[in-house]
Amino acid sequence: MAGKLFLCATPIGNLEDITYRVLKTLEEADLIAAEDTRHSIKLLNHFQIKTPMTSYHEYNKVDKARHLVEQMLSGVNVALITDAGTPGISDPGEELVRQCYEAGVEVTSLPGPAACITALTMSGLSTRRFCFEAFLPAEKSDKKERLRILEELKKETRTIIVYEAPHHLTKTLKDLREVLGGSRRLTVCRELTKKYETAWQTTLDGAISRYEEEEPKGEFVLVIEGKSLDEIREEAVRSWEEMSVEDHMALYEGHGMDRKEAMKQVAKDRGVSKREIYQMLL
């Protein structure tokens, strides 16, 4: 029988966040594939887990995934762990999962810590709809792609989650201000689950002012408010003459309005009755 891939979520800071199920799986697996074996050995030693370990990271993810899939097809059970959090979220685990499905290897995910969800739930911002951008592309290596994503975020109505390292934080905050405006609200989360965990609500202007005076330390998650309905309404009122009724409707429906409410708002923007909008859509 073929083996199986177990995606095992590990703590993002506090070791007490590991689950019993993950510990049991790490102990019983035939092999643990770790993003950084030097980092992961500390976790395994802490919990006295002796399972053999191999490296699986960004620079060997394609070839090593093929090798791991071959092993699983021969009956080996593999537990995949990342440096922190849930494998497959903004790390090379997604490539291994893809190859497993192509080869018919069973995959299961053991739920546990994830920095993006932890930050979102404690942000105080809307959690119903959100988008996860992880780390923005580095300006030095992929400036064009970075600018493209920032431009997309300008129109984003959902809550936005971005990861950032301390040495790039101020630059990223300034780039976000360029497209979103300095008054855009955000919650800055730092060192999640660790001893010096902090989370504070501010604006992009406020965050920039603070970190121009204070050196950023630790790993950051930025949870940023999406474009508000008021902003969308103002844009629609200013530019509805250039939009089709369908596009005008899509503007509001994309922000979560139901169709009836969107028709009512489009009619108000255009100074006509809701019945007229209904007829135009027909």
One Martini backbone bead per residue (centre of mass of N, CA, C, O) as a GRO file, in nm:
protein
  282
    1MET     BB    1   0.099   0.034   0.018
    2ALA     BB    2   0.063   0.352   0.022
    3GLY     BB    3   0.141   0.631   0.143
    4LYS     BB    4   0.142   0.947   0.331
    5LEU     BB    5   0.053   1.290   0.367
    6PHE     BB    6   0.145   1.509   0.643
    7LEU     BB    7   0.023   1.816   0.752
    8CYS     BB    8   0.212   1.986   1.008
    9ALA     BB    9   0.140   2.195   1.253
   10THR     BB   10   0.342   2.445   1.398
   11PRO     BB   11   0.463   2.661   1.591
   12ILE     BB   12   0.502   3.034   1.597
   13GLY     BB   13   0.631   3.018   1.923
   14ASN     BB   14   0.447   2.848   2.108
   15LEU     BB   15   0.484   2.519   2.207
   16GLU     BB   16   0.183   2.478   2.330
   17ASP     BB   17   0.035   2.478   2.031
   18ILE     BB   18   0.061   2.195   1.998
   19THR     BB   19  -0.071   1.897   1.902
   20TYR     BB   20  -0.138   1.574   1.969
   21ARG     BB   21  -0.165   1.481   1.674
   22VAL     BB   22   0.108   1.582   1.576
   23LEU     BB   23   0.288   1.427   1.771
   24LYS     BB   24   0.190   1.144   1.686
   25THR     BB   25   0.270   1.170   1.385
   26LEU     BB   26   0.574   1.229   1.422
   27GLU     BB   27   0.628   0.955   1.567
   28GLU     BB   28   0.489   0.754   1.332
   29ALA     BB   29   0.645   0.836   1.115
   30ASP     BB   30   0.903   0.765   0.884
   31LEU     BB   31   0.912   1.079   0.789
   32ILE     BB   32   1.061   1.408   0.805
   33ALA     BB   33   0.982   1.710   0.640
   34ALA     BB   34   1.200   1.997   0.648
   35GLU     BB   35   1.286   2.318   0.592
   36ASP     BB   36   1.471   2.323   0.873
   37THR     BB   37   1.656   2.105   1.050
   38ARG     BB   38   1.790   2.294   1.261
   39HIS     BB   39   1.519   2.401   1.367
   40SER     BB   40   1.345   2.132   1.410
   41ILE     BB   41   1.522   1.979   1.620
   42LYS     BB   42   1.425   2.144   1.864
   43LEU     BB   43   1.135   2.042   1.862
   44LEU     BB   44   1.193   1.735   1.875
   45ASN     BB   45   1.361   1.739   2.136
   46HIS     BB   46   1.146   1.860   2.324
   47PHE     BB   47   0.948   1.592   2.243
   48GLN     BB   48   1.114   1.332   2.191
   49ILE     BB   49   1.172   1.296   1.874
   50LYS     BB   50   1.320   1.028   1.645
   51THR     BB   51   1.252   1.086   1.369
   52PRO     BB   52   1.346   1.103   1.069
   53MET     BB   53   1.518   1.357   0.868
   54THR     BB   54   1.447   1.594   0.600
   55SER     BB   55   1.497   1.818   0.345
   56TYR     BB   56   1.249   2.087   0.257
   57HIS     BB   57   1.276   2.344   0.012
   58GLU     BB   58   1.284   2.598  -0.215
   59TYR     BB   59   1.561   2.476  -0.367
   60ASN     BB   60   1.428   2.149  -0.373
   61LYS     BB   61   1.113   2.105  -0.425
   62VAL     BB   62   1.093   1.943  -0.690
   63ASP     BB   63   1.295   1.703  -0.665
   64LYS     BB   64   1.220   1.620  -0.372
   65ALA     BB   65   0.926   1.559  -0.428
   66ARG     BB   66   0.973   1.319  -0.613
   67HIS     BB   67   1.119   1.147  -0.400
   68LEU     BB   68   0.889   1.145  -0.188
   69VAL     BB   69   0.676   1.017  -0.369
   70GLU     BB   70   0.825   0.752  -0.417
   71GLN     BB   71   0.822   0.671  -0.119
   72MET     BB   72   0.512   0.673  -0.082
   73LEU     BB   73   0.456   0.457  -0.306
   74SER     BB   74   0.631   0.243  -0.116
   75GLY     BB   75   0.498   0.322   0.199
   76VAL     BB   76   0.574   0.601   0.301
   77ASN     BB   77   0.540   0.815   0.575
   78VAL     BB   78   0.488   1.174   0.558
   79ALA     BB   79   0.598   1.456   0.744
   80LEU     BB   80   0.518   1.799   0.716
   81ILE     BB   81   0.731   2.081   0.794
   82THR     BB   82   0.774   2.396   0.910
   83ASP     BB   83   0.913   2.648   1.081
   84ALA     BB   84   0.610   2.784   1.089
   85GLY     BB   85   0.315   2.643   1.099
   86THR     BB   86   0.149   2.586   0.795
   87PRO     BB   87   0.178   2.393   0.546
   88GLY     BB   88   0.146   2.574   0.227
   89ILE     BB   89   0.182   2.860   0.360
   90SER     BB   90   0.404   3.029   0.208
   91ASP     BB   91   0.541   2.753   0.091
   92PRO     BB   92   0.677   2.454  -0.057
   93GLY     BB   93   0.437   2.250   0.005
   94GLU     BB   94   0.258   2.286  -0.253
   95GLU     BB   95   0.433   2.108  -0.442
   96LEU     BB   96   0.398   1.838  -0.296
   97VAL     BB   97   0.094   1.825  -0.311
   98ARG     BB   98   0.069   1.832  -0.617
   99GLN     BB   99   0.234   1.568  -0.670
  100CYS     BB  100   0.055   1.380  -0.509
  101TYR     BB  101  -0.200   1.408  -0.683
  102GLU     BB  102  -0.069   1.315  -0.950
  103ALA     BB  103   0.016   1.022  -0.803
  104GLY     BB  104  -0.211   0.934  -0.579
  105VAL     BB  105  -0.149   1.064  -0.306
  106GLU     BB  106  -0.234   1.096   0.008
  107VAL     BB  107  -0.384   1.386   0.178
  108THR     BB  108  -0.329   1.555   0.496
  109SER     BB  109  -0.449   1.797   0.746
  110LEU     BB  110  -0.323   1.938   1.046
  111PRO     BB  111  -0.444   2.144   1.251
  112GLY     BB  112  -0.323   2.487   1.332
  113PRO     BB  113  -0.103   2.710   1.320
  114ALA     BB  114  -0.153   3.060   1.188
  115ALA     BB  115  -0.064   3.379   1.144
  116CYS     BB  116  -0.298   3.495   0.975
  117ILE     BB  117  -0.535   3.405   1.163
  118THR     BB  118  -0.436   3.518   1.427
  119ALA     BB  119  -0.433   3.815   1.334
  120LEU     BB  120  -0.721   3.849   1.234
  121THR     BB  121  -0.876   3.778   1.506
  122MET     BB  122  -0.704   4.032   1.662
  123SER     BB  123  -0.763   4.307   1.484
  124GLY     BB  124  -1.076   4.429   1.462
  125LEU     BB  125  -1.150   4.344   1.186
  126SER     BB  126  -1.277   4.216   0.922
  127THR     BB  127  -1.354   3.845   0.880
  128ARG     BB  128  -1.545   3.755   0.642
  129ARG     BB  129  -1.337   3.900   0.437
  130PHE     BB  130  -1.026   3.784   0.284
  131CYS     BB  131  -0.676   3.847   0.202
  132PHE     BB  132  -0.367   3.677   0.105
  133GLU     BB  133  -0.018   3.795   0.047
  134ALA     BB  134   0.201   3.779   0.229
  135PHE     BB  135   0.480   3.835   0.067
  136LEU     BB  136   0.599   4.068  -0.105
  137PRO     BB  137   0.766   4.132  -0.358
  138ALA     BB  138   1.074   4.207  -0.422
  139GLU     BB  139   1.209   4.490  -0.548
  140LYS     BB  140   1.482   4.387  -0.664
  141SER     BB  141   1.362   4.119  -0.820
  142ASP     BB  142   1.024   4.228  -0.847
  143LYS     BB  143   0.896   4.521  -0.914
  144LYS     BB  144   0.657   4.475  -1.111
  145GLU     BB  145   0.496   4.277  -0.931
  146ARG     BB  146   0.467   4.460  -0.688
  147LEU     BB  147   0.307   4.687  -0.834
  148ARG     BB  148   0.071   4.511  -0.926
  149ILE     BB  149  -0.030   4.429  -0.643
  150LEU     BB  150  -0.069   4.711  -0.526
  151GLU     BB  151  -0.283   4.792  -0.737
  152GLU     BB  152  -0.488   4.575  -0.654
  153LEU     BB  153  -0.522   4.672  -0.352
  154LYS     BB  154  -0.669   4.940  -0.417
  155LYS     BB  155  -0.952   4.761  -0.481
  156GLU     BB  156  -0.973   4.622  -0.212
  157THR     BB  157  -1.243   4.512   0.014
  158ARG     BB  158  -1.086   4.332   0.173
  159THR     BB  159  -0.910   4.204   0.404
  160ILE     BB  160  -0.555   4.246   0.455
  161ILE     BB  161  -0.269   4.018   0.443
  162VAL     BB  162   0.070   4.085   0.564
  163TYR     BB  163   0.400   4.007   0.547
  164GLU     BB  164   0.697   4.108   0.757
  165ALA     BB  165   1.008   4.216   0.791
  166PRO     BB  166   1.181   4.444   0.971
  167HIS     BB  167   1.381   4.556   0.730
  168HIS     BB  168   1.096   4.612   0.539
  169LEU     BB  169   0.861   4.764   0.676
  170THR     BB  170   0.873   5.070   0.602
  171LYS     BB  171   0.864   5.034   0.296
  172THR     BB  172   0.592   4.887   0.284
  173LEU     BB  173   0.421   5.105   0.419
  174LYS     BB  174   0.480   5.321   0.200
  175ASP     BB  175   0.367   5.164  -0.041
  176LEU     BB  176   0.081   5.137   0.076
  177ARG     BB  177   0.024   5.442   0.099
  178GLU     BB  178   0.037   5.512  -0.203
  179VAL     BB  179  -0.238   5.331  -0.265
  180LEU     BB  180  -0.428   5.369   0.018
  181GLY     BB  181  -0.341   5.567   0.219
  182GLY     BB  182  -0.279   5.710   0.536
  183SER     BB  183  -0.585   5.646   0.666
  184ARG     BB  184  -0.556   5.356   0.666
  185ARG     BB  185  -0.642   5.089   0.840
  186LEU     BB  186  -0.457   4.901   1.098
  187THR     BB  187  -0.298   4.598   1.223
  188VAL     BB  188  -0.015   4.546   1.426
  189CYS     BB  189   0.161   4.241   1.429
  190ARG     BB  190   0.382   4.095   1.688
  191GLU     BB  191   0.510   3.816   1.794
  192LEU     BB  192   0.330   3.574   1.785
  193THR     BB  193   0.288   3.395   2.096
  194LYS     BB  194   0.497   3.552   2.235
  195LYS     BB  195   0.626   3.737   2.487
  196TYR     BB  196   0.622   4.017   2.279
  197GLU     BB  197   0.341   4.051   2.206
  198THR     BB  198   0.173   4.262   1.957
  199ALA     BB  199  -0.124   4.487   1.917
  200TRP     BB  200  -0.210   4.764   1.691
  201GLN     BB  201  -0.407   5.032   1.619
  202THR     BB  202  -0.401   5.215   1.304
  203THR     BB  203  -0.225   5.378   1.057
  204LEU     BB  204  -0.010   5.422   0.813
  205ASP     BB  205   0.100   5.685   0.925
  206GLY     BB  206   0.140   5.585   1.219
  207ALA     BB  207   0.337   5.350   1.157
  208ILE     BB  208   0.558   5.517   1.019
  209SER     BB  209   0.623   5.709   1.251
  210ARG     BB  210   0.714   5.492   1.450
  211TYR     BB  211   0.935   5.335   1.251
  212GLU     BB  212   1.121   5.595   1.222
  213GLU     BB  213   1.194   5.597   1.544
  214GLU     BB  214   1.157   5.278   1.559
  215GLU     BB  215   1.293   4.978   1.562
  216PRO     BB  216   1.215   4.703   1.409
  217LYS     BB  217   1.097   4.397   1.577
  218GLY     BB  218   1.043   4.116   1.437
  219GLU     BB  219   0.753   3.965   1.331
  220PHE     BB  220   0.509   4.062   1.081
  221VAL     BB  221   0.151   4.146   1.077
  222LEU     BB  222  -0.068   4.289   0.836
  223VAL     BB  223  -0.392   4.434   0.900
  224ILE     BB  224  -0.602   4.554   0.637
  225GLU     BB  225  -0.825   4.760   0.535
  226GLY     BB  226  -1.057   4.783   0.320
  227LYS     BB  227  -1.244   4.920   0.108
  228SER     BB  228  -1.495   5.119   0.153
  229LEU     BB  229  -1.822   5.184   0.088
  230ASP     BB  230  -1.791   5.493   0.076
  231GLU     BB  231  -1.569   5.496  -0.140
  232ILE     BB  232  -1.732   5.350  -0.356
  233ARG     BB  233  -1.963   5.551  -0.374
  234GLU     BB  234  -1.797   5.797  -0.455
  235GLU     BB  235  -1.689   5.673  -0.718
  236ALA     BB  236  -1.963   5.612  -0.847
  237VAL     BB  237  -2.074   5.900  -0.852
  238ARG     BB  238  -1.833   6.016  -1.027
  239SER     BB  239  -1.832   5.747  -1.261
  240TRP     BB  240  -2.109   5.625  -1.385
  241GLU     BB  241  -2.106   5.733  -1.684
  242GLU     BB  242  -1.857   5.519  -1.753
  243MET     BB  243  -2.064   5.295  -1.675
  244SER     BB  244  -2.217   5.023  -1.667
  245VAL     BB  245  -2.464   4.869  -1.504
  246GLU     BB  246  -2.309   4.607  -1.453
  247ASP     BB  247  -2.056   4.742  -1.325
  248HIS     BB  248  -2.206   4.891  -1.104
  249MET     BB  249  -2.312   4.636  -0.967
  250ALA     BB  250  -2.035   4.491  -0.922
  251LEU     BB  251  -1.923   4.695  -0.721
  252TYR     BB  252  -2.130   4.614  -0.490
  253GLU     BB  253  -2.127   4.301  -0.495
  254GLY     BB  254  -1.814   4.286  -0.432
  255HIS     BB  255  -1.889   4.407  -0.127
  256GLY     BB  256  -2.165   4.219  -0.041
  257MET     BB  257  -2.407   4.288  -0.185
  258ASP     BB  258  -2.704   4.240  -0.271
  259ARG     BB  259  -2.891   4.274  -0.551
  260LYS     BB  260  -3.113   4.459  -0.437
  261GLU     BB  261  -2.926   4.669  -0.299
  262ALA     BB  262  -2.760   4.740  -0.552
  263MET     BB  263  -2.995   4.853  -0.720
  264LYS     BB  264  -3.064   5.080  -0.525
  265GLN     BB  265  -2.786   5.226  -0.540
  266VAL     BB  266  -2.772   5.269  -0.846
  267ALA     BB  267  -3.029   5.438  -0.867
  268LYS     BB  268  -2.929   5.664  -0.681
  269ASP     BB  269  -2.676   5.748  -0.842
  270ARG     BB  270  -2.862   5.795  -1.123
  271GLY     BB  271  -3.157   5.906  -1.065
  272VAL     BB  272  -3.341   5.645  -1.054
  273SER     BB  273  -3.521   5.376  -1.068
  274LYS     BB  274  -3.524   5.046  -0.991
  275ARG     BB  275  -3.688   4.956  -1.239
  276GLU     BB  276  -3.492   5.066  -1.453
  277ILE     BB  277  -3.255   4.887  -1.377
  278TYR     BB  278  -3.397   4.622  -1.426
  279GLN     BB  279  -3.450   4.671  -1.732
  280MET     BB  280  -3.153   4.705  -1.815
  281LEU     BB  281  -3.064   4.418  -1.725
  282LEU     BB  282  -3.271   4.275  -1.926
   0.00000   0.00000   0.00000
